mmCIF file of C-alpha atoms and ligand atoms in Angstrom:
data_model
loop_
_atom_site.group_PDB
_atom_site.id
_atom_site.type_symbol
_atom_site.label_atom_id
_atom_site.label_comp_id
_atom_site.label_asym_id
_atom_site.label_seq_id
_atom_site.Cartn_x
_atom_site.Cartn_y
_atom_site.Cartn_z
ATOM 1 C CA MET T 1 44.884 149.301 110.182
ATOM 2 C CA LEU T 2 48.444 149.119 108.890
ATOM 3 C CA VAL T 3 49.611 146.023 107.015
ATOM 4 C CA LEU T 4 53.291 145.425 106.346
ATOM 5 C CA VAL T 5 54.088 143.395 103.218
ATOM 6 C CA ILE T 6 57.564 141.803 103.127
ATOM 7 C CA GLU T 7 58.010 140.338 99.646
ATOM 8 C CA ASP T 8 60.992 140.416 97.287
ATOM 9 C CA GLU T 9 58.990 139.913 94.084
ATOM 10 C CA THR T 10 58.254 143.565 93.396
ATOM 11 C CA ASP T 11 55.316 142.937 91.019
ATOM 12 C CA LEU T 12 53.610 140.666 93.535
ATOM 13 C CA ALA T 13 54.302 143.112 96.371
ATOM 14 C CA ALA T 14 52.735 145.916 94.315
ATOM 15 C CA THR T 15 49.640 143.827 93.499
ATOM 16 C CA VAL T 16 49.161 142.845 97.131
ATOM 17 C CA GLU T 17 49.637 146.436 98.231
ATOM 18 C CA TYR T 18 47.152 147.708 95.650
ATOM 19 C CA ASN T 19 44.495 145.247 96.770
ATOM 20 C CA LEU T 20 45.014 145.866 100.475
ATOM 21 C CA ARG T 21 44.660 149.589 99.894
ATOM 22 C CA ALA T 22 41.530 149.013 97.857
ATOM 23 C CA ALA T 23 40.187 147.083 100.865
ATOM 24 C CA GLY T 24 40.832 150.102 103.074
ATOM 25 C CA TYR T 25 44.123 149.198 104.758
ATOM 26 C CA GLN T 26 47.200 151.346 105.049
ATOM 27 C CA THR T 27 50.299 149.584 103.795
ATOM 28 C CA ARG T 28 54.058 149.517 104.180
ATOM 29 C CA VAL T 29 56.192 147.422 101.807
ATOM 30 C CA ALA T 30 59.696 146.001 102.165
ATOM 31 C CA HIS T 31 61.569 143.946 99.540
ATOM 32 C CA THR T 32 64.263 142.380 101.720
ATOM 33 C CA GLY T 33 64.276 140.687 105.085
ATOM 34 C CA ARG T 34 66.533 143.347 106.513
ATOM 35 C CA ASP T 35 64.247 146.182 105.426
ATOM 36 C CA GLY T 36 61.267 144.133 106.534
ATOM 37 C CA LEU T 37 62.539 143.791 110.086
ATOM 38 C CA ALA T 38 63.197 147.522 110.236
ATOM 39 C CA ALA T 39 59.716 148.232 108.836
ATOM 40 C CA ALA T 40 58.127 145.872 111.369
ATOM 41 C CA THR T 41 59.570 147.732 114.335
ATOM 42 C CA ALA T 42 59.172 151.270 112.978
ATOM 43 C CA THR T 43 56.484 153.407 114.609
ATOM 44 C CA PRO T 44 53.610 152.861 114.257
ATOM 45 C CA VAL T 45 54.109 149.104 114.550
ATOM 46 C CA PRO T 46 52.008 147.343 111.876
ATOM 47 C CA ASP T 47 48.764 145.611 112.879
ATOM 48 C CA LEU T 48 49.610 142.627 110.690
ATOM 49 C CA VAL T 49 52.530 141.338 108.603
ATOM 50 C CA VAL T 50 52.277 139.501 105.269
ATOM 51 C CA LEU T 51 55.611 137.718 105.076
ATOM 52 C CA ASP T 52 57.236 135.863 102.192
ATOM 53 C CA LEU T 53 59.028 132.708 103.328
ATOM 54 C CA MET T 54 61.751 132.897 100.670
ATOM 55 C CA LEU T 55 63.585 136.202 100.772
ATOM 56 C CA PRO T 56 67.037 136.886 99.322
ATOM 57 C CA ASP T 57 68.764 137.758 102.601
ATOM 58 C CA THR T 58 66.927 136.674 105.764
ATOM 59 C CA SER T 59 64.333 133.870 105.570
ATOM 60 C CA GLY T 60 60.732 134.493 106.521
ATOM 61 C CA VAL T 61 61.163 131.895 109.264
ATOM 62 C CA GLU T 62 63.969 133.902 110.836
ATOM 63 C CA ILE T 63 62.012 137.154 110.541
ATOM 64 C CA CYS T 64 58.983 135.588 112.171
ATOM 65 C CA ARG T 65 61.144 134.331 115.045
ATOM 66 C CA ARG T 66 62.625 137.754 115.580
ATOM 67 C CA LEU T 67 59.202 139.382 115.556
ATOM 68 C CA ARG T 68 58.107 136.937 118.238
ATOM 69 C CA GLU T 69 61.169 137.755 120.366
ATOM 70 C CA GLN T 70 60.503 141.474 120.606
ATOM 71 C CA ASP T 71 57.883 142.932 122.914
ATOM 72 C CA ALA T 72 56.681 145.480 120.353
ATOM 73 C CA THR T 73 55.937 142.859 117.698
ATOM 74 C CA ARG T 74 55.285 139.690 119.727
ATOM 75 C CA HIS T 75 51.513 139.794 119.208
ATOM 76 C CA VAL T 76 51.439 141.130 115.657
ATOM 77 C CA PRO T 77 49.700 138.494 113.512
ATOM 78 C CA VAL T 78 51.760 137.072 110.644
ATOM 79 C CA ILE T 79 50.483 135.516 107.401
ATOM 80 C CA MET T 80 53.255 133.562 105.698
ATOM 81 C CA CYS T 81 53.395 133.255 101.907
ATOM 82 C CA THR T 82 54.897 129.893 101.082
ATOM 83 C CA ALA T 83 55.531 127.851 97.963
ATOM 84 C CA LYS T 84 53.838 124.489 97.613
ATOM 85 C CA GLY T 85 55.745 121.768 99.394
ATOM 86 C CA GLU T 86 57.387 124.018 101.931
ATOM 87 C CA GLU T 87 56.983 122.892 105.484
ATOM 88 C CA ILE T 88 53.632 124.438 106.173
ATOM 89 C CA ASP T 89 53.013 122.605 109.423
ATOM 90 C CA ARG T 90 56.296 123.918 110.779
ATOM 91 C CA VAL T 91 55.556 127.441 109.582
ATOM 92 C CA VAL T 92 52.220 127.725 111.318
ATOM 93 C CA GLY T 93 53.236 125.580 114.276
ATOM 94 C CA PHE T 94 54.945 126.659 117.436
ATOM 95 C CA GLU T 95 58.366 126.379 115.869
ATOM 96 C CA VAL T 96 57.953 129.424 113.653
ATOM 97 C CA GLY T 97 54.762 130.940 114.937
ATOM 98 C CA ALA T 98 52.998 132.317 111.867
ATOM 99 C CA ASP T 99 49.253 132.710 112.429
ATOM 100 C CA ASP T 100 48.151 131.705 108.951
ATOM 101 C CA TYR T 101 49.592 131.048 105.514
ATOM 102 C CA VAL T 102 48.789 131.174 101.835
ATOM 103 C CA VAL T 103 50.402 128.967 99.209
ATOM 104 C CA LYS T 104 51.862 130.597 96.094
ATOM 105 C CA PRO T 105 50.462 131.271 93.614
ATOM 106 C CA PHE T 106 47.651 132.570 95.829
ATOM 107 C CA SER T 107 44.675 134.687 94.887
ATOM 108 C CA VAL T 108 45.138 138.204 96.197
ATOM 109 C CA ARG T 109 41.462 138.237 97.054
ATOM 110 C CA GLU T 110 41.950 135.224 99.310
ATOM 111 C CA LEU T 111 44.930 136.871 100.969
ATOM 112 C CA THR T 112 42.906 140.034 101.573
ATOM 113 C CA LEU T 113 40.086 137.984 103.144
ATOM 114 C CA ARG T 114 42.564 136.251 105.423
ATOM 115 C CA VAL T 115 44.091 139.566 106.437
ATOM 116 C CA GLY T 116 40.598 140.768 107.397
ATOM 117 C CA ALA T 117 39.780 137.577 109.297
ATOM 118 C CA LEU T 118 43.035 137.608 111.228
ATOM 119 C CA LEU T 119 42.706 141.277 112.148
ATOM 120 C CA ARG T 120 39.170 140.666 113.400
ATOM 121 C CA ARG T 121 40.339 137.699 115.469
ATOM 122 C CA SER T 122 43.233 139.533 117.068
ATOM 123 C CA HIS T 123 41.243 142.654 117.890
ATOM 124 C CA ARG T 124 38.289 140.767 119.226
ATOM 125 C CA ALA T 125 40.640 139.209 121.750
ATOM 126 C CA GLU T 126 41.491 142.592 123.249
ATOM 127 C CA ASP T 127 38.151 144.336 123.144
ATOM 128 C CA GLU T 128 35.421 141.924 124.115
ATOM 129 C CA PRO T 129 34.371 140.746 127.560
ATOM 130 C CA ALA T 130 34.886 137.112 128.521
ATOM 131 C CA ILE T 131 31.241 136.383 129.347
ATOM 132 C CA VAL T 132 28.699 136.899 126.606
ATOM 133 C CA ARG T 133 24.976 136.469 127.288
ATOM 134 C CA PHE T 134 22.212 136.131 124.747
ATOM 135 C CA GLY T 135 18.741 135.072 125.828
ATOM 136 C CA ARG T 136 19.047 131.588 127.289
ATOM 137 C CA LEU T 137 22.642 131.240 126.190
ATOM 138 C CA ARG T 138 25.771 132.188 128.057
ATOM 139 C CA ILE T 139 29.361 131.619 126.956
ATOM 140 C CA ASP T 140 32.716 132.181 128.575
ATOM 141 C CA ARG T 141 35.148 132.818 125.762
ATOM 142 C CA ASP T 142 38.251 132.489 127.912
ATOM 143 C CA ALA T 143 37.265 129.219 129.547
ATOM 144 C CA HIS T 144 35.616 127.957 126.320
ATOM 145 C CA ARG T 145 32.470 126.900 128.161
ATOM 146 C CA SER T 146 28.828 127.430 127.284
ATOM 147 C CA TRP T 147 25.476 127.092 129.042
ATOM 148 C CA VAL T 148 21.816 127.046 128.059
ATOM 149 C CA ASP T 149 19.527 127.982 130.967
ATOM 150 C CA ASP T 150 22.543 127.481 133.275
ATOM 151 C CA VAL T 151 23.003 123.869 132.127
ATOM 152 C CA GLU T 152 26.429 123.392 130.655
ATOM 153 C CA VAL T 153 26.577 122.270 127.025
ATOM 154 C CA ALA T 154 29.619 120.192 126.073
ATOM 155 C CA LEU T 155 30.944 121.589 122.819
ATOM 156 C CA THR T 156 34.041 120.632 120.878
ATOM 157 C CA ALA T 157 36.645 123.374 120.402
ATOM 158 C CA LEU T 158 35.417 123.867 116.866
ATOM 159 C CA GLU T 159 31.747 124.033 117.821
ATOM 160 C CA PHE T 160 32.622 126.559 120.471
ATOM 161 C CA ARG T 161 34.471 128.708 117.968
ATOM 162 C CA LEU T 162 31.523 128.479 115.614
ATOM 163 C CA LEU T 163 29.063 129.521 118.316
ATOM 164 C CA PHE T 164 31.303 132.338 119.455
ATOM 165 C CA THR T 165 31.672 133.613 115.890
ATOM 166 C CA PHE T 166 27.901 133.565 115.444
ATOM 167 C CA MET T 167 27.266 135.365 118.714
ATOM 168 C CA SER T 168 29.826 138.059 118.055
ATOM 169 C CA ARG T 169 28.177 138.857 114.726
ATOM 170 C CA ARG T 170 24.552 138.574 115.598
ATOM 171 C CA GLY T 171 22.077 140.041 113.180
ATOM 172 C CA ARG T 172 24.554 139.738 110.343
ATOM 173 C CA VAL T 173 24.451 137.245 107.514
ATOM 174 C CA GLN T 174 27.365 134.798 107.675
ATOM 175 C CA SER T 175 28.149 133.094 104.390
ATOM 176 C CA ARG T 176 29.565 129.580 104.500
ATOM 177 C CA ASP T 177 32.777 130.886 102.958
ATOM 178 C CA ALA T 178 33.175 133.549 105.630
ATOM 179 C CA LEU T 179 32.584 130.951 108.350
ATOM 180 C CA LEU T 180 35.116 128.631 106.735
ATOM 181 C CA SER T 181 37.768 131.306 106.727
ATOM 182 C CA ASP T 182 37.028 132.613 110.238
ATOM 183 C CA VAL T 183 36.191 129.436 112.135
ATOM 184 C CA TRP T 184 38.235 126.812 110.332
ATOM 185 C CA GLY T 185 41.002 129.250 109.399
ATOM 186 C CA ILE T 186 43.953 127.578 107.825
ATOM 187 C CA GLU T 187 42.537 124.086 107.381
ATOM 188 C CA ALA T 188 42.135 123.745 103.653
ATOM 189 C CA ASP T 189 40.578 120.293 103.460
ATOM 190 C CA VAL T 190 37.092 121.316 104.527
ATOM 191 C CA THR T 191 34.214 122.287 102.250
ATOM 192 C CA THR T 192 31.142 124.408 102.784
ATOM 193 C CA ARG T 193 29.279 121.126 103.406
ATOM 194 C CA THR T 194 31.402 120.706 106.519
ATOM 195 C CA VAL T 195 30.064 124.024 107.757
ATOM 196 C CA ASP T 196 26.492 122.762 107.401
ATOM 197 C CA THR T 197 27.304 119.535 109.240
ATOM 198 C CA HIS T 198 28.828 121.385 112.179
ATOM 199 C CA VAL T 199 26.074 123.971 112.364
ATOM 200 C CA LYS T 200 23.538 121.135 112.450
ATOM 201 C CA ARG T 201 25.385 119.408 115.292
ATOM 202 C CA LEU T 202 25.793 122.677 117.187
ATOM 203 C CA ARG T 203 22.075 123.385 116.869
ATOM 204 C CA GLU T 204 21.217 119.931 118.187
ATOM 205 C CA LYS T 205 23.469 120.377 121.195
ATOM 206 C CA LEU T 206 21.955 123.766 121.967
ATOM 207 C CA GLY T 207 18.433 122.355 121.982
ATOM 208 C CA GLU T 208 15.817 125.102 121.882
ATOM 209 C CA ALA T 209 18.519 127.750 121.915
ATOM 210 C CA GLY T 210 19.628 126.307 118.564
ATOM 211 C CA ALA T 211 16.760 128.270 117.044
ATOM 212 C CA TYR T 212 18.841 131.420 117.504
ATOM 213 C CA ILE T 213 20.806 130.259 114.449
ATOM 214 C CA GLU T 214 18.739 130.769 111.330
ATOM 215 C CA THR T 215 19.437 129.162 107.963
ATOM 216 C CA LEU T 216 19.269 131.512 105.006
ATOM 217 C CA ARG T 217 18.765 129.225 102.062
ATOM 218 C CA GLY T 218 21.500 129.561 99.434
ATOM 219 C CA VAL T 219 23.226 132.279 101.457
ATOM 220 C CA GLY T 220 24.443 130.983 104.776
ATOM 221 C CA TYR T 221 23.425 131.615 108.367
ATOM 222 C CA ARG T 222 22.390 134.414 110.609
ATOM 223 C CA PHE T 223 22.429 134.515 114.388
ATOM 224 C CA ARG T 224 19.384 136.407 115.606
ATOM 225 C CA ASP T 225 19.819 139.992 116.565
ATOM 226 C CA ASN T 226 17.443 139.668 119.502
ATOM 227 C CA PRO T 227 16.697 136.478 121.456
ATOM 228 C CA ASP T 228 12.957 137.214 121.526
ATOM 229 C CA GLU T 229 12.669 137.633 117.774
ATOM 230 C CA ALA T 230 10.079 135.285 116.223
ATOM 231 C CA GLY T 231 11.757 132.341 114.468
HETATM 232 CA CA1 LIG A 1 60.387 135.295 97.477
#
């Protein structure tokens, strides 16, 4: 996985690069908007771009727009690095089209986690089939519908995302923090308590199939590896 970092503060760019490499990513770094655009379209095209909003020549907003205009880079996920008070809703909205953002000063660890989450989300979209079955459960990830024993369960968009995340990582422990970053994504005003509330509601809606989601006290949750596993 190749991550392009476009950031004019050279110390910050070096720290981000160091941490991404430590996490196993290949990196490419550019210190101006102009170089960044060239680096974004150079072969191989990066799998993700970490983009500073305030650059000396071209703004991050303009770079993001141009990436979205070109076929080669249209689907490359972008994480925007913004300063507090910048128009975050515009940045991540349709107008600019970034996929996520971090506010400066950000923790490099948080940025690295978000890079991982975004890469997982974008690759999952290409690789996995639309219909996923597990015991009595069936979900259609494209239509965002779910069934238990062929009876449709009405889930909110968020509950659906939560269920889908669980099902795609069955057998693996999901910490509340990981769920927050992957399911809630950019919304910062939720706490790990919110995760518990939504898992509880999801379980209730799923009825007996809710038992597929196990609580690991003090750790998080785990979706069973096998539907017939004893609860
Ligand atoms: Ca800057």
